[in-house]
Every structure is written in C-alpha cells, then in structure tokens.
Amino acid sequence: MFRATLFRATLAGIVGVLAAIALVGAPTAASALPREDAARTIYYNSGRAAELAPLVDQAAEIWNSGVTTVRLVKGSGGITVVTSENGSAPGTASCVGCTRGTINFYRNQIKQSGAGPLRVVVHEFGHILGLNHPPDIGNCDKVMAGGRCDNAQPNAQELAAVERFWAGRPAPVAGPVDERGVFGAPALAGT
Ligand SMILES: [Zn+2]
C-alpha cells in the first residue's frame, strides 16, 4: 500500500517534470531562431534629416522588405542622417557595410542632380548595407547606379547582394565612396 502510493507519487512527479520540460522545450525548438530574430540590426537616427526624414523611413522600409539578414531600425548609436544645404554630391555615406557611421544629404545637390530624392536616400543606405557602385552608372534599374532616375526600388541582384553580405560575418568593406557625378550621370538609354 505504502509502496504503491510512493510509486504513484514518484510516477506523477516524473510525468510532471517531463511535462515541464516539454513546456519549456517546445517553444524554443519550434521557433529555432526565426531569420528575422537572427538578422543584424542597424540603427539609424533621422533626427537631423530635416524634410528628408520621412524618406529615410521609407528607404529603410524598402530595404527591410527586400532582405532578411539585416534590418534598419530607427534608434540611436548607429547611422546618423544629416541633411544640409550644400555638399560635394547629393548624398554621401561615411562607410560601406557598416553599423555605425554618417549619411549626409545635400538638398541643393539633390535638386541639381535630377535624381529622385527617395532614390538618393535608398542609394546611400545601400552603401551602409554593403553595396558599391556598379560599372553601369546611370542604369535606372539599379539604385546603386545613380543617374538621373526616379526608381527607388533595388533590383533582385542588389537585394541578393545585401542578403549575402549580412548572412556572413561582415566587416566594413571600404571607407567613404566617391559620390561625385554619380547622380548627375544621364540615365542609360534603354534601361
Ligand atoms: Zn554612391
């Protein structure tokens, strides 16, 4: 009688422990780090982006919707975005493939370039995300090709390149990019 009761109590205890393990184990096993949780986060601060701040958010959303290994999130301690009157190009990025740095936009040069402002913003974030200029400057299909174009949507190859870059253990790949003349370039014919 006593043994039977003890056995039942022990069995109940073991079942209880197993149930607890199952409860704790199940969510971890089921989620197994979804890709979004594993993504690198790059914070950006648009507090000094002035009238371009909404375009900065839009550009972040464009990149975020196309890649899963990295995410641009509004916050401090990452990329500071500053809009000023005049500079060497419509926009500049202080680094390529980096989580900390500065993007500068120059409103007069954006106007003079003839490129769409959102395209310029998406382009500079493309540098932060690890992309350089392609050889075919002025190809409107590529946001990294500059040119007097409006298209602000990266093409599949550009998105795939960002995806690959952050899937590894990336280190910054270059210093500031020379942006002079990139957006003033005529749009390539037939693209
Ligand atoms: Zn560039």
Coordinates of N, CA, C and O and ligand atoms in Angstrom, one line a residue:
M1 N 0.8 -1.2 0.0 CA 0.0 0.0 0.0 C 0.9 1.2 0.0 O 0.8 2.1 -0.9
F2 N 1.8 1.3 1.0 CA 2.7 2.4 1.0 C 3.5 2.5 -0.2 O 3.7 3.6 -0.8
R3 N 4.1 1.3 -0.6 CA 4.9 1.3 -1.8 C 4.2 1.8 -3.1 O 4.7 2.5 -3.9
A4 N 2.9 1.3 -3.2 CA 2.1 1.6 -4.3 C 1.9 3.1 -4.4 O 2.0 3.7 -5.4
T5 N 1.6 3.7 -3.2 CA 1.4 5.1 -3.2 C 2.6 5.9 -3.5 O 2.6 6.8 -4.3
L6 N 3.8 5.4 -3.0 CA 5.0 6.1 -3.3 C 5.3 6.0 -4.8 O 5.7 7.0 -5.4
F7 N 5.1 4.8 -5.3 CA 5.3 4.6 -6.7 C 4.5 5.6 -7.6 O 5.0 6.2 -8.5
R8 N 3.2 5.7 -7.2 CA 2.3 6.5 -7.9 C 2.8 8.0 -7.8 O 2.8 8.7 -8.8
A9 N 3.2 8.3 -6.6 CA 3.6 9.7 -6.4 C 4.9 10.0 -7.2 O 5.0 11.1 -7.8
T10 N 5.8 9.0 -7.2 CA 7.0 9.2 -8.0 C 6.7 9.3 -9.5 O 7.2 10.2 -10.2
L11 N 5.8 8.4 -9.9 CA 5.4 8.4 -11.3 C 4.8 9.8 -11.7 O 5.2 10.4 -12.7
A12 N 3.9 10.3 -10.8 CA 3.3 11.5 -11.0 C 4.4 12.6 -11.1 O 4.3 13.5 -12.0
G13 N 5.3 12.5 -10.2 CA 6.4 13.5 -10.2 C 7.2 13.5 -11.5 O 7.5 14.6 -12.1
I14 N 7.5 12.3 -12.0 CA 8.3 12.2 -13.2 C 7.5 12.8 -14.4 O 8.0 13.5 -15.2
V15 N 6.2 12.4 -14.4 CA 5.3 12.9 -15.5 C 5.3 14.4 -15.5 O 5.4 15.1 -16.5
G16 N 5.2 14.9 -14.2 CA 5.2 16.4 -14.1 C 6.4 17.0 -14.6 O 6.4 18.1 -15.3
V17 N 7.6 16.5 -14.3 CA 8.8 17.0 -14.7 C 8.9 17.0 -16.3 O 9.3 17.9 -16.9
L18 N 8.5 15.8 -16.8 CA 8.5 15.7 -18.3 C 7.7 16.7 -18.9 O 8.0 17.3 -20.0
A19 N 6.5 16.9 -18.3 CA 5.6 17.9 -18.9 C 6.2 19.3 -18.8 O 6.1 20.1 -19.8
A20 N 6.9 19.6 -17.7 CA 7.5 20.9 -17.6 C 8.6 21.0 -18.6 O 8.8 22.1 -19.3
I21 N 9.4 20.0 -18.9 CA 10.5 20.0 -19.9 C 9.8 20.3 -21.2 O 10.3 21.1 -22.0
A22 N 8.7 19.6 -21.5 CA 8.1 19.7 -22.8 C 7.6 21.2 -23.0 O 7.8 21.8 -24.0
L23 N 7.1 21.7 -21.9 CA 6.6 23.1 -22.0 C 7.7 24.1 -22.2 O 7.6 25.0 -23.1
V24 N 8.8 23.9 -21.5 CA 10.0 24.8 -21.7 C 10.6 24.6 -23.1 O 11.0 25.5 -23.8
G25 N 10.7 23.3 -23.4 CA 11.4 22.9 -24.6 C 10.7 23.3 -25.9 O 11.3 23.7 -26.9
A26 N 9.4 23.1 -25.8 CA 8.6 23.3 -27.1 C 8.8 24.6 -27.8 O 9.1 24.6 -29.0
P27 N 8.6 25.7 -27.2 CA 8.7 27.0 -27.9 C 10.1 27.2 -28.5 O 10.2 27.7 -29.6
T28 N 11.1 26.8 -27.8 CA 12.5 27.0 -28.3 C 12.7 26.2 -29.5 O 13.2 26.7 -30.5
A29 N 12.3 24.9 -29.4 CA 12.5 24.0 -30.6 C 11.7 24.5 -31.8 O 12.1 24.4 -32.9
A30 N 10.5 24.9 -31.5 CA 9.6 25.3 -32.6 C 10.1 26.6 -33.3 O 10.1 26.6 -34.5
S31 N 10.6 27.6 -32.5 CA 11.0 28.8 -33.2 C 12.4 28.7 -33.8 O 12.6 29.2 -34.9
A32 N 13.3 28.0 -33.1 CA 14.6 27.8 -33.6 C 15.2 29.0 -34.3 O 15.7 29.0 -35.4
L33 N 15.2 30.2 -33.6 CA 15.7 31.4 -34.2 C 15.2 31.7 -35.6 O 15.8 31.5 -36.5
P34 N 14.0 32.3 -35.7 CA 13.5 32.7 -37.0 C 14.5 33.7 -37.6 O 15.2 34.4 -36.9
R35 N 14.5 33.7 -38.9 CA 15.6 34.5 -39.6 C 15.5 36.0 -39.2 O 16.5 36.6 -39.1
E36 N 14.3 36.5 -38.9 CA 14.2 37.9 -38.5 C 14.9 38.2 -37.2 O 15.5 39.2 -37.0
D37 N 14.8 37.2 -36.3 CA 15.5 37.4 -35.0 C 17.0 37.3 -35.1 O 17.7 37.9 -34.4
A38 N 17.4 36.6 -36.1 CA 18.9 36.4 -36.3 C 19.5 37.5 -37.1 O 20.7 37.7 -37.2
A39 N 18.6 38.4 -37.7 CA 19.1 39.5 -38.5 C 19.9 40.5 -37.7 O 19.6 40.8 -36.6
R40 N 20.9 41.0 -38.4 CA 21.7 42.1 -37.8 C 20.9 43.4 -37.8 O 20.2 43.6 -38.8
T41 N 20.9 44.1 -36.8 CA 20.2 45.4 -36.7 C 21.1 46.6 -36.9 O 22.1 46.6 -36.2
I42 N 20.7 47.4 -37.8 CA 21.5 48.7 -37.9 C 20.5 49.8 -37.5 O 19.5 50.0 -38.2
Y43 N 20.9 50.5 -36.5 CA 20.0 51.6 -36.1 C 20.3 52.9 -36.9 O 21.5 53.2 -37.2
Y44 N 19.3 53.7 -37.2 CA 19.5 54.9 -37.9 C 18.8 56.0 -37.1 O 17.7 55.8 -36.6
N45 N 19.4 57.2 -37.1 CA 18.8 58.3 -36.4 C 18.5 59.4 -37.4 O 19.5 60.0 -38.0
S46 N 17.3 59.7 -37.7 CA 16.9 60.7 -38.7 C 16.5 62.1 -38.1 O 15.9 62.9 -38.7
G47 N 16.9 62.3 -36.8 CA 16.5 63.5 -36.1 C 17.1 64.8 -36.7 O 16.6 65.8 -36.5
R48 N 18.2 64.6 -37.5 CA 18.8 65.8 -38.2 C 18.6 65.7 -39.7 O 19.3 66.4 -40.4
A49 N 17.7 64.9 -40.1 CA 17.5 64.7 -41.6 C 16.5 65.7 -42.1 O 16.3 65.7 -43.3
A50 N 15.9 66.5 -41.3 CA 15.0 67.6 -41.7 C 13.9 67.0 -42.6 O 13.3 66.0 -42.3
E51 N 13.6 67.7 -43.7 CA 12.5 67.3 -44.6 C 12.7 66.0 -45.2 O 11.7 65.4 -45.7
L52 N 13.9 65.4 -45.1 CA 14.1 64.1 -45.7 C 13.8 62.9 -44.8 O 13.9 61.8 -45.2
A53 N 13.5 63.3 -43.5 CA 13.3 62.2 -42.5 C 12.2 61.2 -42.9 O 12.4 60.0 -42.8
P54 N 11.1 61.6 -43.5 CA 10.1 60.6 -44.0 C 10.7 59.7 -45.1 O 10.3 58.6 -45.2
L55 N 11.5 60.3 -45.9 CA 12.1 59.5 -47.0 C 13.1 58.5 -46.4 O 13.3 57.4 -46.9
V56 N 13.8 58.9 -45.3 CA 14.7 57.9 -44.6 C 13.9 56.7 -44.1 O 14.4 55.6 -44.3
D57 N 12.8 57.0 -43.5 CA 11.9 55.9 -43.0 C 11.5 55.0 -44.2 O 11.5 53.8 -44.1
Q58 N 11.1 55.7 -45.3 CA 10.6 54.9 -46.5 C 11.8 54.1 -47.0 O 11.5 52.9 -47.4
A59 N 13.0 54.6 -47.1 CA 14.1 53.9 -47.6 C 14.4 52.7 -46.8 O 14.7 51.6 -47.3
A60 N 14.3 52.9 -45.4 CA 14.6 51.7 -44.5 C 13.5 50.6 -44.8 O 13.9 49.5 -44.8
E61 N 12.3 51.1 -45.0 CA 11.2 50.1 -45.2 C 11.4 49.4 -46.6 O 11.2 48.1 -46.6
I62 N 11.9 50.1 -47.5 CA 12.2 49.4 -48.9 C 13.2 48.4 -48.7 O 13.1 47.2 -49.2
W63 N 14.3 48.7 -48.0 CA 15.4 47.7 -47.8 C 14.9 46.5 -46.9 O 15.1 45.4 -47.2
N64 N 14.2 46.9 -45.8 CA 13.7 45.9 -44.9 C 12.8 44.9 -45.6 O 12.8 43.7 -45.2
S65 N 12.0 45.4 -46.5 CA 11.0 44.5 -47.1 C 11.7 43.6 -48.1 O 11.0 42.6 -48.6
G66 N 12.9 43.8 -48.5 CA 13.6 43.0 -49.5 C 14.6 42.1 -49.0 O 15.1 41.2 -49.8
V67 N 15.0 42.2 -47.8 CA 16.1 41.4 -47.2 C 15.7 40.9 -45.8 O 14.9 41.5 -45.1
T68 N 16.3 39.8 -45.4 CA 16.0 39.2 -44.1 C 17.2 39.1 -43.2 O 17.0 38.9 -42.0
T69 N 18.4 39.3 -43.7 CA 19.6 39.1 -42.8 C 20.0 40.4 -42.1 O 20.9 40.3 -41.2
V70 N 19.4 41.5 -42.4 CA 19.8 42.7 -41.8 C 18.5 43.6 -41.7 O 17.6 43.5 -42.6
R71 N 18.4 44.4 -40.7 CA 17.2 45.3 -40.6 C 17.7 46.7 -40.2 O 18.6 46.9 -39.3
L72 N 17.1 47.7 -40.8 CA 17.3 49.1 -40.5 C 16.2 49.5 -39.5 O 15.0 49.3 -39.8
V73 N 16.6 49.9 -38.3 CA 15.6 50.2 -37.3 C 15.9 51.6 -36.7 O 17.1 52.0 -36.5
K74 N 14.9 52.4 -36.6 CA 15.0 53.8 -36.1 C 15.5 53.7 -34.6 O 15.0 53.0 -33.8
G75 N 16.6 54.4 -34.3 CA 17.2 54.4 -33.0 C 18.5 55.1 -33.0 O 19.0 55.5 -34.0
S76 N 19.2 55.1 -31.8 CA 20.4 55.8 -31.8 C 21.6 54.8 -31.7 O 21.4 53.6 -31.5
G77 N 22.8 55.4 -31.9 CA 24.0 54.6 -31.7 C 24.5 53.9 -33.0 O 25.4 53.1 -33.0
G78 N 23.8 54.2 -34.1 CA 24.2 53.6 -35.4 C 24.5 54.6 -36.5 O 25.6 55.2 -36.4
I79 N 23.6 54.7 -37.4 CA 23.9 55.6 -38.5 C 23.1 57.0 -38.3 O 21.9 57.0 -38.1
T80 N 23.9 58.0 -38.3 CA 23.3 59.4 -38.1 C 23.1 60.0 -39.5 O 24.0 60.0 -40.3
V81 N 21.8 60.4 -39.7 CA 21.5 61.0 -41.0 C 21.4 62.5 -40.9 O 20.6 63.0 -40.0
V82 N 22.1 63.3 -41.7 CA 22.1 64.7 -41.5 C 21.8 65.3 -42.9 O 22.4 65.0 -43.9
T83 N 20.9 66.3 -42.9 CA 20.6 67.0 -44.2 C 21.1 68.4 -44.1 O 20.9 69.1 -43.1
S84 N 21.9 68.8 -45.1 CA 22.4 70.2 -45.1 C 22.2 70.8 -46.5 O 21.6 70.2 -47.3
E85 N 22.6 72.1 -46.6 CA 22.3 72.8 -47.8 C 23.1 72.4 -49.0 O 22.6 72.1 -50.0
N86 N 24.4 72.4 -48.8 CA 25.4 72.2 -49.9 C 26.5 71.3 -49.6 O 27.0 71.3 -48.5
G87 N 26.8 70.4 -50.5 CA 27.9 69.5 -50.3 C 28.5 69.0 -51.6 O 28.2 69.6 -52.7
S88 N 29.3 68.0 -51.6 CA 30.1 67.6 -52.8 C 29.2 66.7 -53.7 O 29.6 66.5 -54.8
A89 N 28.1 66.2 -53.2 CA 27.2 65.3 -54.0 C 25.9 65.4 -53.4 O 25.7 65.9 -52.3
P90 N 24.9 64.8 -54.0 CA 23.5 64.8 -53.4 C 23.5 64.1 -52.1 O 22.8 64.5 -51.1
G91 N 24.3 63.0 -52.0 CA 24.4 62.3 -50.7 C 25.8 61.7 -50.5 O 26.5 61.4 -51.5
T92 N 26.2 61.4 -49.3 CA 27.5 60.7 -49.1 C 27.2 59.7 -47.9 O 26.4 60.0 -47.0
A93 N 27.9 58.6 -47.9 CA 27.9 57.7 -46.8 C 29.3 57.5 -46.3 O 30.3 57.4 -47.1
S94 N 29.5 57.5 -45.0 CA 30.9 57.5 -44.4 C 31.5 56.2 -44.5 O 32.7 56.0 -44.2
C95 N 30.7 55.1 -44.8 CA 31.3 53.8 -44.7 C 30.4 52.9 -45.6 O 29.3 53.2 -45.9
V96 N 31.0 51.7 -45.9 CA 30.3 50.7 -46.7 C 30.2 49.4 -45.9 O 31.2 49.0 -45.4
G97 N 29.0 48.9 -45.7 CA 28.9 47.7 -45.0 C 29.2 47.9 -43.5 O 30.1 47.2 -42.9
C98 N 28.5 48.8 -42.9 CA 28.8 49.2 -41.5 C 27.6 49.4 -40.7 O 26.5 49.7 -41.2
T99 N 27.7 49.4 -39.4 CA 26.6 49.6 -38.5 C 26.7 50.9 -37.8 O 25.7 51.3 -37.1
R100 N 27.8 51.6 -37.9 CA 28.0 52.9 -37.3 C 28.6 53.9 -38.3 O 29.6 53.5 -39.0
G101 N 28.0 55.0 -38.5 CA 28.6 56.0 -39.4 C 27.6 57.1 -39.6 O 26.7 57.4 -38.9
T102 N 27.8 57.8 -40.7 CA 27.0 59.0 -41.0 C 26.6 59.0 -42.5 O 27.4 58.7 -43.4
I103 N 25.4 59.4 -42.7 CA 24.9 59.7 -44.1 C 24.6 61.2 -44.1 O 23.9 61.7 -43.3
N104 N 25.2 61.8 -45.1 CA 24.9 63.3 -45.3 C 24.1 63.4 -46.6 O 24.4 62.8 -47.6
F105 N 23.0 64.3 -46.6 CA 22.3 64.7 -47.8 C 22.4 66.2 -47.9 O 22.4 66.9 -47.0
Y106 N 22.5 66.6 -49.2 CA 22.6 68.0 -49.5 C 21.5 68.4 -50.5 O 21.5 67.9 -51.6
R107 N 20.6 69.2 -49.9 CA 19.4 69.5 -50.7 C 19.6 70.1 -52.0 O 18.9 69.8 -53.0
N108 N 20.5 71.1 -52.1 CA 20.8 71.7 -53.4 C 21.3 70.8 -54.5 O 20.9 70.8 -55.6
Q109 N 22.2 69.9 -54.0 CA 22.8 68.9 -55.0 C 21.8 67.9 -55.4 O 21.8 67.3 -56.5
I110 N 20.8 67.5 -54.5 CA 19.8 66.6 -54.9 C 18.9 67.2 -56.0 O 18.7 66.6 -57.0
K111 N 18.6 68.5 -55.8 CA 17.8 69.2 -56.8 C 18.5 69.3 -58.1 O 17.9 69.0 -59.2
Q112 N 19.8 69.7 -58.0 CA 20.5 69.9 -59.3 C 20.8 68.5 -60.0 O 20.9 68.5 -61.2
S113 N 20.8 67.5 -59.3 CA 21.2 66.2 -59.9 C 20.1 65.7 -60.9 O 20.4 65.0 -61.9
G114 N 18.9 66.0 -60.6 CA 17.8 65.4 -61.4 C 17.4 64.0 -61.0 O 16.5 63.4 -61.6
A115 N 18.0 63.5 -60.0 CA 17.6 62.2 -59.5 C 16.5 62.3 -58.5 O 16.4 63.3 -57.8
G116 N 15.7 61.3 -58.4 CA 14.6 61.3 -57.4 C 15.2 61.3 -56.0 O 16.1 60.5 -55.7
P117 N 14.7 62.2 -55.1 CA 15.2 62.2 -53.7 C 15.2 60.9 -53.0 O 16.1 60.5 -52.3
L118 N 14.1 60.1 -53.1 CA 14.0 58.8 -52.5 C 15.0 57.9 -53.0 O 15.6 57.1 -52.3
R119 N 15.3 58.0 -54.3 CA 16.3 57.1 -54.9 C 17.7 57.4 -54.3 O 18.5 56.5 -54.0
V120 N 18.0 58.7 -54.1 CA 19.2 59.1 -53.4 C 19.3 58.5 -52.0 O 20.4 58.0 -51.6
V121 N 18.2 58.6 -51.3 CA 18.3 58.1 -49.9 C 18.4 56.6 -49.9 O 19.3 56.1 -49.1
V122 N 17.7 55.9 -50.7 CA 17.8 54.4 -50.8 C 19.3 54.1 -51.2 O 19.8 53.1 -50.7
H123 N 19.8 54.8 -52.1 CA 21.2 54.6 -52.6 C 22.2 54.7 -51.4 O 23.1 53.8 -51.3
E124 N 22.1 55.8 -50.6 CA 23.1 55.9 -49.6 C 23.0 54.8 -48.5 O 24.0 54.3 -48.0
F125 N 21.8 54.4 -48.2 CA 21.6 53.3 -47.3 C 22.1 52.0 -47.9 O 22.6 51.1 -47.2
G126 N 22.1 51.9 -49.3 CA 22.6 50.8 -50.0 C 24.1 50.6 -49.7 O 24.7 49.5 -49.5
H127 N 24.8 51.8 -49.6 CA 26.3 51.7 -49.2 C 26.4 51.2 -47.8 O 27.3 50.3 -47.5
I128 N 25.6 51.7 -46.9 CA 25.7 51.3 -45.5 C 25.5 49.7 -45.4 O 26.1 49.0 -44.7
L129 N 24.6 49.3 -46.3 CA 24.2 47.8 -46.3 C 25.3 47.0 -47.1 O 25.1 45.8 -47.2
G130 N 26.3 47.6 -47.6 CA 27.4 46.8 -48.1 C 27.6 46.9 -49.6 O 28.5 46.3 -50.2
L131 N 26.8 47.8 -50.3 CA 26.9 47.8 -51.8 C 27.8 49.0 -52.3 O 27.7 50.1 -51.7
N132 N 28.5 48.7 -53.3 CA 29.2 49.8 -54.0 C 28.6 50.1 -55.3 O 27.5 49.5 -55.7
H133 N 29.1 51.0 -56.1 CA 28.6 51.4 -57.4 C 28.8 50.3 -58.4 O 29.9 49.7 -58.4
P134 N 27.9 50.0 -59.2 CA 28.1 49.0 -60.3 C 28.8 49.7 -61.4 O 28.9 51.0 -61.5
P135 N 29.3 49.0 -62.4 CA 30.0 49.7 -63.5 C 29.1 50.5 -64.4 O 29.5 51.4 -65.0
D136 N 27.8 50.0 -64.5 CA 26.9 50.7 -65.4 C 26.1 51.9 -64.7 O 24.9 51.8 -64.5
I137 N 26.9 52.9 -64.4 CA 26.4 54.1 -63.8 C 25.3 54.7 -64.7 O 25.5 54.8 -65.9
G138 N 24.1 55.0 -64.1 CA 23.0 55.5 -64.9 C 22.0 54.5 -65.3 O 20.9 54.8 -65.9
N139 N 22.2 53.2 -64.9 CA 21.2 52.2 -65.1 C 20.1 52.3 -64.0 O 20.3 52.0 -62.9
C140 N 18.9 52.8 -64.5 CA 17.9 53.2 -63.5 C 17.3 52.0 -62.8 O 16.7 52.1 -61.8
D141 N 17.5 50.8 -63.3 CA 17.0 49.6 -62.7 C 17.8 49.3 -61.4 O 17.3 48.6 -60.5
K142 N 19.0 49.8 -61.3 CA 19.8 49.6 -60.1 C 19.9 50.9 -59.2 O 20.3 51.9 -59.7
V143 N 19.4 50.8 -58.0 CA 19.5 52.0 -57.1 C 21.0 52.4 -56.9 O 21.2 53.6 -56.6
M144 N 21.9 51.5 -57.0 CA 23.3 51.8 -56.7 C 24.0 52.4 -58.0 O 25.1 52.8 -57.9
A145 N 23.3 52.5 -59.1 CA 23.9 53.0 -60.3 C 23.7 54.5 -60.5 O 24.1 55.1 -61.5
G146 N 23.0 55.2 -59.5 CA 22.9 56.7 -59.6 C 22.1 57.0 -60.8 O 21.1 56.4 -61.2
G147 N 22.5 58.1 -61.5 CA 21.9 58.5 -62.7 C 20.7 59.4 -62.4 O 20.2 59.5 -61.3
R148 N 20.2 60.1 -63.5 CA 19.1 61.0 -63.3 C 17.8 60.1 -63.4 O 17.1 60.2 -64.4
C149 N 17.6 59.3 -62.4 CA 16.5 58.3 -62.4 C 15.6 58.6 -61.2 O 16.0 59.2 -60.2
D150 N 14.4 58.0 -61.3 CA 13.4 58.1 -60.2 C 13.3 56.8 -59.4 O 13.0 56.8 -58.2
N151 N 13.6 55.7 -60.1 CA 13.3 54.4 -59.5 C 14.1 54.2 -58.1 O 15.3 54.4 -58.0
A152 N 13.3 53.9 -57.1 CA 13.9 53.8 -55.7 C 13.9 52.4 -55.2 O 14.2 52.1 -54.1
Q153 N 13.5 51.5 -56.1 CA 13.4 50.1 -55.7 C 14.6 49.3 -56.1 O 14.9 49.2 -57.3
P154 N 15.4 48.8 -55.2 CA 16.6 48.0 -55.6 C 16.1 46.8 -56.4 O 15.0 46.2 -56.2
N155 N 17.0 46.4 -57.4 CA 16.6 45.2 -58.2 C 17.0 43.9 -57.4 O 17.6 44.0 -56.3
A156 N 16.6 42.8 -58.0 CA 16.8 41.5 -57.3 C 18.2 41.2 -57.0 O 18.6 40.7 -55.9
Q157 N 19.1 41.6 -57.9 CA 20.6 41.4 -57.7 C 21.1 42.2 -56.5 O 21.9 41.7 -55.7
E158 N 20.6 43.4 -56.4 CA 21.1 44.3 -55.3 C 20.6 43.7 -54.0 O 21.3 43.7 -53.0
L159 N 19.3 43.3 -53.9 CA 18.8 42.7 -52.7 C 19.6 41.5 -52.3 O 19.9 41.2 -51.2
A160 N 19.8 40.6 -53.3 CA 20.6 39.4 -53.1 C 22.0 39.7 -52.5 O 22.5 39.0 -51.7
A161 N 22.6 40.7 -53.1 CA 24.0 41.1 -52.6 C 24.0 41.5 -51.2 O 24.8 41.1 -50.4
V162 N 23.0 42.3 -50.8 CA 22.8 42.7 -49.4 C 22.6 41.5 -48.5 O 23.2 41.3 -47.4
E163 N 21.7 40.6 -49.0 CA 21.3 39.4 -48.2 C 22.6 38.6 -47.9 O 22.8 38.1 -46.8
R164 N 23.4 38.4 -49.0 CA 24.6 37.6 -48.8 C 25.6 38.3 -47.9 O 26.2 37.6 -47.0
F165 N 25.7 39.6 -48.0 CA 26.7 40.3 -47.2 C 26.5 40.1 -45.7 O 27.4 39.8 -45.0
W166 N 25.2 40.3 -45.3 CA 24.9 40.2 -43.9 C 24.7 38.8 -43.4 O 24.6 38.6 -42.2
A167 N 24.6 37.9 -44.3 CA 24.4 36.5 -43.9 C 25.8 36.0 -43.3 O 25.8 35.0 -42.5
G168 N 26.9 36.6 -43.7 CA 28.2 36.1 -43.2 C 28.5 36.9 -41.9 O 27.6 37.2 -41.2
R169 N 29.8 37.1 -41.7 CA 30.2 37.9 -40.6 C 30.9 39.1 -41.1 O 32.1 39.2 -41.1
P170 N 30.1 40.0 -41.6 CA 30.7 41.1 -42.3 C 31.5 42.1 -41.5 O 31.2 42.4 -40.4
A171 N 32.5 42.6 -42.2 CA 33.3 43.7 -41.6 C 33.1 44.8 -42.7 O 32.9 44.5 -43.9
P172 N 33.3 46.1 -42.2 CA 33.2 47.2 -43.2 C 34.1 46.9 -44.4 O 35.3 46.5 -44.2
V173 N 33.7 47.2 -45.6 CA 34.5 46.8 -46.8 C 35.2 48.0 -47.4 O 36.1 47.8 -48.2
A174 N 34.9 49.2 -47.0 CA 35.5 50.4 -47.6 C 35.2 51.6 -46.8 O 34.3 51.7 -46.0
G175 N 36.0 52.6 -47.1 CA 35.7 53.9 -46.5 C 34.7 54.7 -47.3 O 33.9 54.0 -48.0
P176 N 34.6 56.0 -47.2 CA 33.6 56.7 -48.0 C 33.8 56.5 -49.4 O 34.8 56.3 -50.0
V177 N 32.6 56.4 -50.1 CA 32.6 56.2 -51.5 C 32.6 57.6 -52.2 O 32.1 58.6 -51.7
D178 N 33.3 57.7 -53.4 CA 33.3 58.9 -54.1 C 31.9 59.0 -54.9 O 31.7 58.3 -55.8
E179 N 31.1 60.0 -54.4 CA 29.8 60.1 -55.0 C 29.7 61.2 -56.0 O 28.6 61.4 -56.6
R180 N 30.8 61.8 -56.3 CA 30.7 63.0 -57.2 C 30.4 62.5 -58.6 O 31.0 61.5 -59.2
G181 N 29.4 63.1 -59.2 CA 29.0 62.8 -60.6 C 28.1 61.6 -60.7 O 27.6 61.3 -61.8
V182 N 27.9 60.8 -59.7 CA 27.1 59.6 -59.8 C 25.7 59.9 -60.2 O 25.1 59.3 -61.1
F183 N 25.1 60.8 -59.4 CA 23.6 61.1 -59.7 C 23.5 62.1 -60.8 O 22.4 62.2 -61.4
G184 N 24.5 62.8 -61.2 CA 24.3 63.7 -62.3 C 24.4 63.0 -63.6 O 24.1 63.5 -64.7
A185 N 24.9 61.7 -63.6 CA 25.1 61.0 -64.8 C 23.7 60.8 -65.5 O 22.7 60.5 -64.8
P186 N 23.7 60.9 -66.8 CA 22.5 60.6 -67.5 C 22.0 59.2 -67.4 O 22.8 58.3 -67.2
A187 N 20.7 59.0 -67.4 CA 20.1 57.7 -67.3 C 20.5 56.9 -68.6 O 20.5 57.5 -69.7
L188 N 21.0 55.7 -68.4 CA 21.4 54.9 -69.6 C 20.2 54.7 -70.5 O 19.1 54.4 -70.0
A189 N 20.5 54.8 -71.8 CA 19.4 54.6 -72.7 C 18.9 53.2 -72.7 O 19.7 52.3 -72.6
G190 N 17.6 53.0 -72.8 CA 17.1 51.6 -72.9 C 17.0 50.9 -71.6 O 16.8 49.7 -71.6
T191 N 17.2 51.6 -70.5 CA 17.1 50.8 -69.2 C 16.0 51.5 -68.3 O 15.6 52.6 -68.6
Ligands
ZN1 ZN 27.0 56.0 -54.1

